[in-house]
Coordinates of C-alpha atoms in Angstrom, one line a residue:
L1 CA 22.0 33.3 5.1
L2 CA 19.3 35.6 6.5
L3 CA 17.0 34.7 3.6
R4 CA 17.6 31.0 4.1
W5 CA 16.9 31.4 7.8
R6 CA 13.7 33.3 7.1
R7 CA 12.6 30.7 4.6
R8 CA 13.2 27.9 7.1
R9 CA 11.3 29.7 9.8
A10 CA 8.3 30.1 7.5
L11 CA 8.4 26.4 6.7
W12 CA 8.6 25.5 10.4
R13 CA 5.6 27.8 11.0
K14 CA 3.6 25.9 8.4
V15 CA 4.6 22.6 10.0
A16 CA 3.7 23.8 13.4
E17 CA 0.2 25.0 12.1
A18 CA -0.4 21.5 10.5
Q19 CA 0.6 19.7 13.7
E20 CA -1.8 22.0 15.7
R21 CA -4.5 21.1 13.2
Q22 CA -3.8 17.4 13.6
E23 CA -3.9 17.9 17.5
R24 CA -7.2 19.8 17.2
S25 CA -8.6 17.0 15.1
L26 CA -7.8 14.4 17.8
V27 CA -9.3 16.7 20.5
R28 CA -12.5 17.1 18.4
M29 CA -12.7 13.3 17.9
E30 CA -12.3 12.8 21.7
A31 CA -15.0 15.4 22.5
V32 CA -17.6 14.1 20.0
A33 CA -17.1 10.4 20.9
R34 CA -17.3 11.2 24.6
R35 CA -20.5 13.3 24.2
F36 CA -22.2 10.6 22.2
R37 CA -21.2 7.9 24.8
E38 CA -22.6 10.0 27.6
Q39 CA -25.9 10.5 25.7
H40 CA -26.2 6.8 24.9
P41 CA -24.8 5.0 27.9
S42 CA -26.3 1.7 26.8
M43 CA -24.4 1.6 23.5
N44 CA -22.4 -1.6 23.2
V45 CA -19.2 -0.4 21.6
V46 CA -17.4 -3.8 21.9
S47 CA -20.1 -5.7 20.0
I48 CA -20.2 -3.0 17.2
L49 CA -16.4 -3.1 16.8
S50 CA -16.4 -6.9 16.7
L51 CA -18.8 -7.1 13.7
P52 CA -17.2 -8.0 10.3
L53 CA -17.9 -5.4 7.6
P54 CA -20.5 -7.5 5.6
E55 CA -22.5 -8.1 8.8
L56 CA -22.2 -4.5 10.0
A57 CA -23.2 -3.2 6.5
K58 CA -26.3 -5.5 6.6
K59 CA -27.4 -4.3 10.0
L60 CA -27.0 -0.7 9.0
R61 CA -29.0 -1.3 5.8
D62 CA -31.8 -3.2 7.6
G63 CA -32.0 -0.6 10.3
S64 CA -31.1 -2.9 13.2
L65 CA -28.0 -0.8 14.0
P66 CA -28.2 3.1 13.9
P67 CA -25.5 4.7 11.8
D68 CA -24.5 7.2 14.6
H69 CA -23.8 4.3 17.0
V70 CA -21.4 2.8 14.5
F71 CA -19.8 6.1 13.5
Y72 CA -19.0 7.2 17.1
A73 CA -17.9 3.7 18.1
Y74 CA -15.3 3.9 15.3
V75 CA -14.4 7.5 16.1
G76 CA -13.6 6.5 19.6
K77 CA -11.5 3.5 18.6
A78 CA -9.7 5.4 15.8
L79 CA -8.7 8.0 18.4
Q80 CA -7.2 5.3 20.6
I81 CA -5.2 3.8 17.7
A82 CA -4.1 7.2 16.5
T83 CA -2.9 8.1 20.0
E84 CA -0.9 4.8 20.1
T85 CA 0.5 4.8 16.6
N86 CA 0.2 8.3 15.2
C87 CA -1.7 7.2 12.1
I88 CA -4.4 9.9 11.6
T89 CA -3.5 13.3 10.1
E90 CA -6.9 14.8 10.1
F91 CA -10.5 14.2 11.2
L92 CA -13.0 15.1 8.4
Q93 CA -15.5 17.2 10.3
E94 CA -18.0 17.1 7.5
S95 CA -18.4 13.4 8.2
E96 CA -20.7 14.4 11.1
T97 CA -22.9 16.4 8.7
Q98 CA -22.9 13.5 6.3
L99 CA -24.0 11.2 9.2
R100 CA -26.9 13.5 10.1
K101 CA -28.1 13.5 6.4
A102 CA -27.7 9.6 6.3
K103 CA -30.1 9.3 9.3
L104 CA -32.8 11.2 7.4
M105 CA -32.3 9.4 4.1
D106 CA -33.4 6.0 2.7
R107 CA -30.9 3.3 3.7
Q108 CA -29.4 3.2 0.2
G109 CA -26.0 2.0 -1.0
L110 CA -23.9 -1.1 -0.3
L111 CA -21.8 0.8 2.3
Y112 CA -24.6 2.8 3.9
G113 CA -23.4 4.3 7.2
V114 CA -20.0 2.6 7.0
P115 CA -17.1 4.9 8.3
V116 CA -14.1 4.7 5.9
S117 CA -10.6 6.0 6.4
I118 CA -8.8 7.6 3.4
K119 CA -5.1 7.8 2.6
D120 CA -3.5 11.3 2.7
S121 CA -2.8 11.3 -1.1
I122 CA -6.5 10.7 -2.1
D123 CA -8.3 14.0 -2.5
C124 CA -11.2 14.9 -0.1
Q125 CA -12.8 18.3 -0.8
G126 CA -11.5 21.0 1.5
H127 CA -8.6 19.0 2.8
D128 CA -4.9 18.9 2.0
S129 CA -3.3 15.9 0.1
T130 CA 0.2 16.6 1.4
L131 CA 2.3 13.5 0.4
G132 CA 4.3 14.5 3.5
F133 CA 5.5 17.7 1.7
I134 CA 5.4 21.1 3.4
K135 CA 4.7 22.8 0.1
N136 CA 1.4 20.9 -0.2
L137 CA 0.1 22.3 3.1
N138 CA -2.8 24.8 3.0
K139 CA -3.7 23.7 -0.5
P140 CA -7.1 22.1 0.0
A141 CA -8.5 19.9 -2.7
A142 CA -11.2 21.6 -4.8
E143 CA -13.3 18.4 -5.1
D144 CA -13.4 14.8 -3.9
S145 CA -11.5 12.2 -5.9
V146 CA -13.8 9.9 -7.9
V147 CA -13.3 7.0 -5.5
V148 CA -14.4 9.2 -2.6
Q149 CA -17.4 10.4 -4.6
V150 CA -18.4 6.8 -5.3
L151 CA -18.0 5.8 -1.7
K152 CA -20.3 8.6 -0.6
R153 CA -22.9 7.7 -3.3
Q154 CA -22.8 4.2 -1.9
G155 CA -23.6 5.6 1.6
A156 CA -20.1 5.3 3.1
I157 CA -18.8 8.1 5.4
P158 CA -15.2 9.0 4.9
F159 CA -14.1 10.2 8.4
V160 CA -10.3 10.5 8.7
K161 CA -7.2 11.0 6.5
T162 CA -4.2 8.9 7.3
N163 CA -0.4 9.3 7.3
V164 CA 2.1 8.5 4.5
P165 CA 5.9 8.7 4.0
Q166 CA 7.2 11.8 2.3
S167 CA 6.9 11.5 -1.5
L168 CA 5.0 8.1 -1.2
I169 CA 8.1 6.4 -2.7
S170 CA 8.8 4.4 0.5
Y171 CA 7.4 1.4 2.4
D172 CA 7.9 3.1 5.8
C173 CA 5.6 5.8 7.1
K174 CA 7.3 9.0 8.2
N175 CA 7.4 12.6 7.2
L176 CA 8.5 15.9 8.7
I177 CA 5.0 17.2 9.2
F178 CA 3.2 14.4 11.0
G179 CA 6.1 12.3 12.1
Q180 CA 6.5 8.5 12.3
T181 CA 3.6 6.1 12.3
C182 CA 4.1 2.8 14.3
N183 CA 2.9 -0.7 13.8
P184 CA -0.1 -1.3 16.1
L185 CA 1.1 -4.8 16.9
L186 CA 4.6 -3.8 17.9
Y187 CA 5.5 -0.1 18.2
T188 CA 9.2 -0.7 17.3
R189 CA 8.2 -2.0 13.8
T190 CA 7.1 -0.1 10.8
P191 CA 3.4 -0.4 9.7
G192 CA 4.7 -0.5 6.1
G193 CA 4.0 2.1 3.5
S194 CA 3.2 4.1 1.6
S195 CA -0.4 3.4 2.9
G196 CA 1.1 3.0 6.3
G197 CA -1.5 5.1 8.2
E198 CA -4.2 2.9 6.7
G199 CA -2.4 -0.3 7.7
A200 CA -2.0 0.9 11.3
L201 CA -5.5 2.2 11.7
V202 CA -7.3 -0.8 10.1
G203 CA -4.8 -3.3 11.7
G204 CA -5.5 -1.7 15.1
G205 CA -9.2 -1.9 14.6
G206 CA -9.8 1.8 14.4
S207 CA -11.3 1.6 10.9
I208 CA -13.3 -1.2 9.3
L209 CA -12.4 -0.2 5.7
G210 CA -9.6 1.9 4.3
I211 CA -8.6 3.1 0.8
G212 CA -5.0 3.4 -0.2
T213 CA -2.8 3.3 -3.3
D214 CA 0.0 1.0 -4.5
V215 CA 2.9 1.6 -6.9
G216 CA 5.4 -1.0 -5.6
G217 CA 3.6 -2.6 -2.7
S218 CA 2.1 0.4 -0.9
L219 CA -1.1 -1.4 -0.1
R220 CA 0.4 -4.9 0.3
F221 CA 3.3 -3.9 2.7
P222 CA 1.0 -2.3 5.3
A223 CA -1.5 -5.1 5.1
A224 CA 1.2 -7.8 5.5
F225 CA 3.0 -6.0 8.3
C226 CA -0.1 -5.2 10.3
G227 CA -1.8 -8.6 9.8
I228 CA -4.8 -7.6 7.6
C229 CA -5.9 -8.1 4.0
A230 CA -5.5 -5.8 0.9
I231 CA -5.9 -6.0 -2.8
K232 CA -4.0 -4.0 -5.5
P233 CA -6.2 -4.2 -8.6
T234 CA -5.1 -3.9 -12.2
G235 CA -4.0 -0.3 -12.5
N236 CA -7.1 1.0 -14.3
R237 CA -9.8 -1.1 -12.7
L238 CA -10.6 1.7 -10.3
S239 CA -10.5 5.4 -11.0
K240 CA -7.3 7.3 -10.1
R241 CA -8.8 10.7 -10.8
G242 CA -8.1 13.1 -7.9
I243 CA -5.3 10.9 -6.5
M244 CA -1.8 12.3 -6.1
A245 CA 1.0 10.2 -7.4
G246 CA 4.6 9.8 -6.0
V247 CA 6.1 10.1 -9.5
V248 CA 3.7 11.8 -11.9
G249 CA 3.4 10.8 -15.6
Q250 CA 5.5 7.7 -15.6
K251 CA 3.9 4.8 -17.4
A252 CA 6.4 1.9 -16.8
V253 CA 5.2 0.9 -13.3
A254 CA 1.4 0.8 -12.9
A255 CA -0.1 2.5 -9.8
A256 CA -3.5 1.3 -8.5
V257 CA -6.1 2.3 -5.9
G258 CA -7.5 -0.4 -3.6
P259 CA -9.1 -1.3 -0.3
V260 CA -7.6 -2.5 3.0
A261 CA -9.7 -4.5 5.5
K262 CA -9.6 -7.2 8.2
D263 CA -10.9 -9.9 5.9
V264 CA -11.3 -10.8 2.2
E265 CA -15.2 -10.6 2.2
S266 CA -14.8 -6.9 3.2
L267 CA -12.5 -6.3 0.3
A268 CA -15.0 -8.0 -2.1
L269 CA -17.9 -5.8 -0.7
C270 CA -15.8 -2.7 -1.2
L271 CA -15.1 -3.6 -4.8
R272 CA -18.7 -4.5 -5.4
A273 CA -19.7 -1.0 -4.2
L274 CA -16.9 0.8 -6.2
L275 CA -17.4 -1.1 -9.5
S276 CA -20.8 0.6 -10.0
E277 CA -22.4 2.8 -12.7
D278 CA -21.4 5.8 -10.5
M279 CA -17.7 5.2 -11.1
F280 CA -18.1 4.4 -14.8
S281 CA -20.0 7.6 -15.4
L282 CA -17.7 9.8 -13.2
D283 CA -14.6 8.5 -15.0
S284 CA -15.2 7.2 -18.5
T285 CA -11.6 6.1 -18.9
V286 CA -12.3 3.2 -16.5
P287 CA -13.5 0.0 -18.2
P288 CA -17.2 -0.5 -17.3
L289 CA -16.7 -4.0 -15.7
P290 CA -19.1 -4.5 -12.9
F291 CA -18.1 -7.0 -10.1
N292 CA -18.4 -10.6 -11.4
E293 CA -20.3 -12.4 -8.7
E294 CA -20.1 -15.8 -10.5
V295 CA -16.3 -15.8 -10.6
Y296 CA -16.0 -14.8 -7.0
S297 CA -18.5 -17.3 -5.6
S298 CA -17.3 -20.3 -7.8
T299 CA -16.2 -23.4 -5.9
K300 CA -14.4 -25.2 -8.8
P301 CA -10.9 -26.5 -7.8
L302 CA -8.1 -24.1 -8.9
R303 CA -4.9 -24.7 -10.7
I304 CA -2.4 -22.7 -8.8
G305 CA 1.2 -21.8 -9.7
Y306 CA 3.6 -21.1 -6.8
Y307 CA 7.2 -20.2 -6.0
E308 CA 9.1 -19.8 -2.7
T309 CA 11.7 -17.3 -3.8
D310 CA 12.4 -14.8 -6.6
F311 CA 16.1 -15.5 -6.3
F312 CA 16.7 -11.8 -5.8
T313 CA 15.6 -11.1 -2.2
M314 CA 16.1 -14.3 -0.2
P315 CA 12.9 -15.0 1.7
S316 CA 13.0 -15.0 5.5
P317 CA 12.4 -18.5 7.0
A318 CA 8.8 -17.4 8.0
M319 CA 8.1 -16.3 4.4
R320 CA 9.2 -19.6 3.0
R321 CA 7.2 -21.5 5.6
A322 CA 4.1 -19.4 4.9
V323 CA 4.1 -20.4 1.2
R324 CA 4.9 -24.1 2.0
E325 CA 2.1 -24.4 4.6
T326 CA -0.4 -22.6 2.4
K327 CA 0.5 -24.8 -0.6
Q328 CA 0.0 -28.0 1.5
L329 CA -3.4 -26.8 2.8
L330 CA -4.5 -25.9 -0.7
E331 CA -3.5 -29.4 -2.0
E332 CA -5.3 -31.1 0.8
A333 CA -8.4 -29.1 -0.1
G334 CA -8.3 -30.5 -3.7
H335 CA -6.5 -27.8 -5.6
T336 CA -3.6 -28.5 -8.0
L337 CA -0.3 -26.8 -7.3
V338 CA 2.3 -26.3 -10.0
P339 CA 5.8 -25.0 -9.5
F340 CA 6.4 -21.7 -11.4
E341 CA 9.9 -20.9 -12.6
L342 CA 10.5 -17.2 -11.9
T343 CA 13.5 -15.8 -13.9
N344 CA 15.2 -12.5 -14.4
V345 CA 13.7 -10.7 -11.4
E346 CA 17.0 -8.7 -11.0
Y347 CA 16.6 -7.4 -14.5
V348 CA 13.0 -6.5 -14.0
I349 CA 13.6 -4.6 -10.8
F350 CA 16.5 -2.5 -12.1
N351 CA 15.7 -2.2 -15.8
Y352 CA 11.9 -1.9 -15.7
C353 CA 11.0 -0.7 -12.2
V354 CA 13.8 1.6 -11.1
R355 CA 14.7 2.8 -14.7
G356 CA 11.0 3.1 -15.5
M357 CA 10.2 5.3 -12.5
F358 CA 13.3 7.4 -12.9
A359 CA 13.6 7.5 -16.7
D360 CA 14.2 11.2 -16.6
G361 CA 17.3 10.6 -14.5
G362 CA 15.2 11.4 -11.4
S363 CA 14.9 15.1 -12.2
S364 CA 11.1 15.3 -11.6
F365 CA 11.5 13.4 -8.4
V366 CA 14.2 15.9 -7.2
K367 CA 12.0 18.8 -8.1
K368 CA 9.3 17.6 -5.6
F369 CA 11.8 18.1 -2.8
K370 CA 12.8 21.6 -3.8
G371 CA 12.3 23.9 -0.9
E372 CA 11.6 21.1 1.6
M373 CA 13.7 20.8 4.8
E374 CA 14.1 17.0 4.7
K375 CA 14.6 14.3 2.1
G376 CA 12.7 11.7 4.1
G377 CA 13.9 8.1 3.7
M378 CA 15.0 8.7 0.1
G379 CA 18.6 9.6 0.8
L380 CA 20.3 7.2 -1.8
F381 CA 17.7 7.8 -4.6
F382 CA 17.8 11.6 -4.0
W383 CA 21.6 11.7 -4.1
L384 CA 21.8 9.6 -7.2
A385 CA 19.1 11.6 -9.0
K386 CA 21.1 14.8 -8.4
A387 CA 24.4 13.3 -9.5
P388 CA 25.6 14.3 -13.0
H389 CA 25.6 11.6 -15.7
W390 CA 29.4 11.2 -15.8
L391 CA 29.6 10.6 -12.1
K392 CA 26.8 7.9 -12.3
T393 CA 28.6 6.1 -15.1
L394 CA 31.9 6.2 -13.2
L395 CA 30.4 5.0 -9.9
S396 CA 28.5 2.2 -11.7
W397 CA 31.7 1.0 -13.4
I398 CA 33.8 1.2 -10.2
S399 CA 31.2 -0.5 -7.9
K400 CA 30.2 -3.3 -10.3
P401 CA 32.8 -6.0 -9.2
F402 CA 32.2 -5.3 -5.5
V403 CA 28.6 -4.3 -5.1
P404 CA 26.8 -5.4 -8.3
R405 CA 23.3 -4.4 -7.1
F406 CA 24.5 -0.9 -6.2
S407 CA 26.1 -0.6 -9.6
S408 CA 22.8 -1.7 -11.3
I409 CA 20.8 0.9 -9.3
I410 CA 23.1 3.7 -10.4
R411 CA 23.0 2.5 -14.0
S412 CA 19.2 2.4 -13.9
M413 CA 19.0 6.1 -12.8
K414 CA 20.5 7.6 -15.9
E415 CA 18.5 10.0 -18.0
N416 CA 16.9 8.4 -21.0
T417 CA 16.1 9.8 -24.5
V418 CA 12.5 9.6 -25.7
D419 CA 13.5 6.8 -28.0
E420 CA 15.0 4.8 -25.1
V421 CA 11.8 5.3 -23.0
W422 CA 9.6 4.0 -25.8
S423 CA 11.9 1.0 -26.2
L424 CA 11.7 0.4 -22.5
H425 CA 7.8 0.5 -22.6
R426 CA 7.9 -2.0 -25.5
E427 CA 10.3 -4.3 -23.6
I428 CA 8.0 -4.2 -20.5
E429 CA 5.1 -5.1 -22.8
D430 CA 7.0 -8.0 -24.3
Y431 CA 8.0 -9.3 -20.9
C432 CA 4.4 -9.2 -19.7
H433 CA 3.3 -11.3 -22.8
Q434 CA 6.1 -13.8 -22.1
F435 CA 5.0 -14.1 -18.5
I436 CA 1.4 -14.6 -19.5
A437 CA 2.5 -17.2 -22.1
Q438 CA 4.4 -19.2 -19.4
W439 CA 1.3 -18.9 -17.1
K440 CA -1.0 -20.2 -19.9
K441 CA 1.4 -23.0 -20.8
L442 CA 1.0 -24.3 -17.3
N443 CA -2.8 -23.7 -17.6
L444 CA -2.9 -21.7 -14.3
D445 CA -5.8 -19.9 -12.8
V446 CA -3.9 -18.0 -10.1
M447 CA -0.5 -17.8 -8.4
L448 CA 0.7 -18.2 -4.8
C449 CA 3.7 -16.0 -4.1
P450 CA 5.8 -14.9 -1.1
M451 CA 5.2 -11.6 0.6
L452 CA 8.0 -9.7 2.4
G453 CA 7.7 -10.2 6.2
P454 CA 7.5 -10.2 9.1
A455 CA 7.4 -6.4 9.6
L456 CA 10.8 -4.7 9.5
G457 CA 12.0 -2.4 12.3
I458 CA 11.3 1.3 12.0
G459 CA 13.8 3.0 9.7
Y460 CA 14.9 -0.1 7.9
P461 CA 12.8 0.3 4.7
A462 CA 14.8 3.4 3.8
K463 CA 18.0 1.3 3.8
L464 CA 16.3 -1.7 1.9
S465 CA 14.7 -0.3 -1.3
V466 CA 15.8 -3.5 -3.1
A467 CA 13.4 -5.7 -0.9
V468 CA 10.4 -4.5 -2.9
S469 CA 11.1 -7.2 -5.5
Y470 CA 8.2 -9.5 -4.4
T471 CA 5.6 -6.8 -4.7
M472 CA 6.9 -4.4 -7.4
L473 CA 7.0 -7.2 -10.0
Y474 CA 3.2 -7.2 -10.2
N475 CA 3.1 -3.4 -10.7
A476 CA 5.5 -3.7 -13.6
L477 CA 3.3 -6.6 -15.0
D478 CA 0.1 -4.7 -13.9
F479 CA -1.5 -7.9 -12.5
P480 CA -4.0 -7.8 -9.6
A481 CA -2.3 -9.0 -6.4
G482 CA -3.7 -9.3 -2.8
V483 CA -2.2 -10.3 0.5
V484 CA -3.7 -12.5 3.2
P485 CA -2.0 -13.2 6.6
V486 CA -1.5 -16.9 7.1
T487 CA 0.8 -17.5 10.1
L488 CA 2.9 -15.8 12.8
A489 CA 6.7 -15.8 13.1
T490 CA 7.9 -18.5 15.5
D491 CA 11.0 -19.0 17.7
E492 CA 12.1 -21.6 15.1
D493 CA 11.9 -19.0 12.3
E494 CA 14.0 -16.7 14.5
E495 CA 16.6 -19.4 15.1
E496 CA 16.8 -20.2 11.3
L497 CA 17.5 -16.5 10.6
K498 CA 21.0 -17.1 12.1
G499 CA 21.8 -18.9 8.9
Y500 CA 20.4 -16.3 6.6
K501 CA 23.0 -15.1 4.1
G502 CA 21.1 -13.7 1.1
Y503 CA 21.8 -14.3 -2.6
Y504 CA 24.3 -11.5 -3.0
Q505 CA 25.8 -11.4 0.6
D506 CA 26.1 -7.6 0.2
W507 CA 25.3 -4.8 2.6
W508 CA 21.6 -5.0 1.7
D509 CA 21.4 -8.7 2.5
R510 CA 23.2 -8.1 5.8
T511 CA 20.9 -5.3 6.7
L512 CA 17.7 -7.2 5.8
V513 CA 18.5 -10.0 8.2
K514 CA 18.9 -7.4 11.0
A515 CA 15.6 -5.9 10.0
F516 CA 13.8 -9.2 10.3
R517 CA 15.2 -10.1 13.7
G518 CA 13.0 -9.9 16.9
S519 CA 9.7 -10.6 15.1
V520 CA 8.4 -13.6 17.0
G521 CA 4.6 -13.4 17.1
M522 CA 4.3 -10.9 14.2
P523 CA 2.1 -11.8 11.2
V524 CA 3.4 -13.2 7.9
A525 CA 1.3 -13.1 4.7
V526 CA 1.3 -14.6 1.3
Q527 CA 0.5 -12.9 -2.0
C528 CA -2.3 -14.1 -4.2
V529 CA -2.0 -13.1 -7.9
A530 CA -4.3 -13.3 -10.9
L531 CA -4.1 -12.2 -14.6
P532 CA -5.0 -8.6 -15.5
W533 CA -8.7 -7.6 -14.9
Q534 CA -9.3 -10.8 -12.9
E535 CA -9.8 -9.2 -9.5
E536 CA -12.8 -11.4 -8.6
L537 CA -10.7 -14.5 -9.3
C538 CA -7.9 -13.1 -7.2
L539 CA -10.3 -12.4 -4.3
R540 CA -11.8 -15.9 -4.7
F541 CA -8.3 -17.4 -4.3
M542 CA -7.6 -15.1 -1.3
K543 CA -10.8 -16.2 0.3
E544 CA -9.8 -19.8 -0.1
V545 CA -6.4 -19.2 1.5
E546 CA -8.0 -17.2 4.3
T547 CA -10.6 -20.0 5.0
L548 CA -7.9 -22.7 5.0

């Protein structure tokens, strides 16, 4: 008992030190932003913050806007949003040194002088990548991740790291070290996750460009919930070297790195900058595909597949309306819309996604929590991962007639043999080819899909792991997928929610309707999807949706 008490005290001490560091970061941000404002009383912060990224980058490159004015304007705004939402874990002090160097150098790079926020799990030299785990504190990264190195070579200035949920396997944003991050549009709502700090900071206007990761919707949830744009590229389009993963080594569900920003043009500029010789030489495992300008700027009418539901997670009235209204606008603009029949999503979620990520029965996932004081929002998965095989089998059998989805989750969390894992990978490959064949048969360019929303109440994502179906499908398929906000939840949507039953009418469906309630005025997005390696076409489609 005494040993356990001592161990807990040591852990609490580490947490307290990290929280003090976070507090010192915010104090430092406040001091430097105030000092700069006092020295430059004529600086027009409002006009700087109102510039879209492409325009801001242009003014920085042509010298009509000094980089220090932009930097300190964003430091001040980021501090305000961090105070309101608790989204920043650390101020990167070396960003000030980088800024001083930038002023002396040629105005080189597509992102010259642009301050960029970075998700906690992406390595920045000299800083922790905690994933919300106490054991990862005081273990600073030896070098920058490839993405951060490329951003710097393109002139960008990474200036803060942002909060994540413990383990990253969650679409809320809370951990024991830094606490809960709130949605900047409504503090009782989650900002989404696992790139939740990015969603809150960019959504609140405290960062003009953020970099996050996505293994089941971790870029798309925060963007959709906070009313901004994001793209999850094909898994290997951008380098993942120096980026910490939630579940290391699994190959069934493709993780990806991608940008978050206020508009689509900003995402395109970021990809233009990242898809450069710098990245291809720093990580030779990334295909050397530069940004295809011709595809992105094309104006030829598109042939667009669409669906309103995946028949697994019943869409909220606002989600359904978002797809319908977008479909109508696209048709009026001269595009062709074709219904797409989505089948077997339940099988994909349980047998490919859950089983694929926890193919070892969840033992490596459990190991991550060893010595931690809290299991975050992963109670159910954690408990199932620890349960012996016979108990999982028994529970799955008993619960099947009453709660079929719960039974499927338990069945998906059993330990697999190597032979079974290889068969699973083969099965996922076959499914991907079938999906592409259906796509090609309809002669589609892109696909319009629902995106979960509006933002759920804080704490609800932990109870609603099944609601990742709309996003995680495209990690299993490894297709590029972006989100664009298209509407706001209305009183009529709220009224219609009263009739929401769900497809299974189980505990999860009853909980989801509660999580959606009280969201009038919150943004609702759609998902734009393209075939693998077609990020430029995906962005072109997103731009079309955004414009309409």
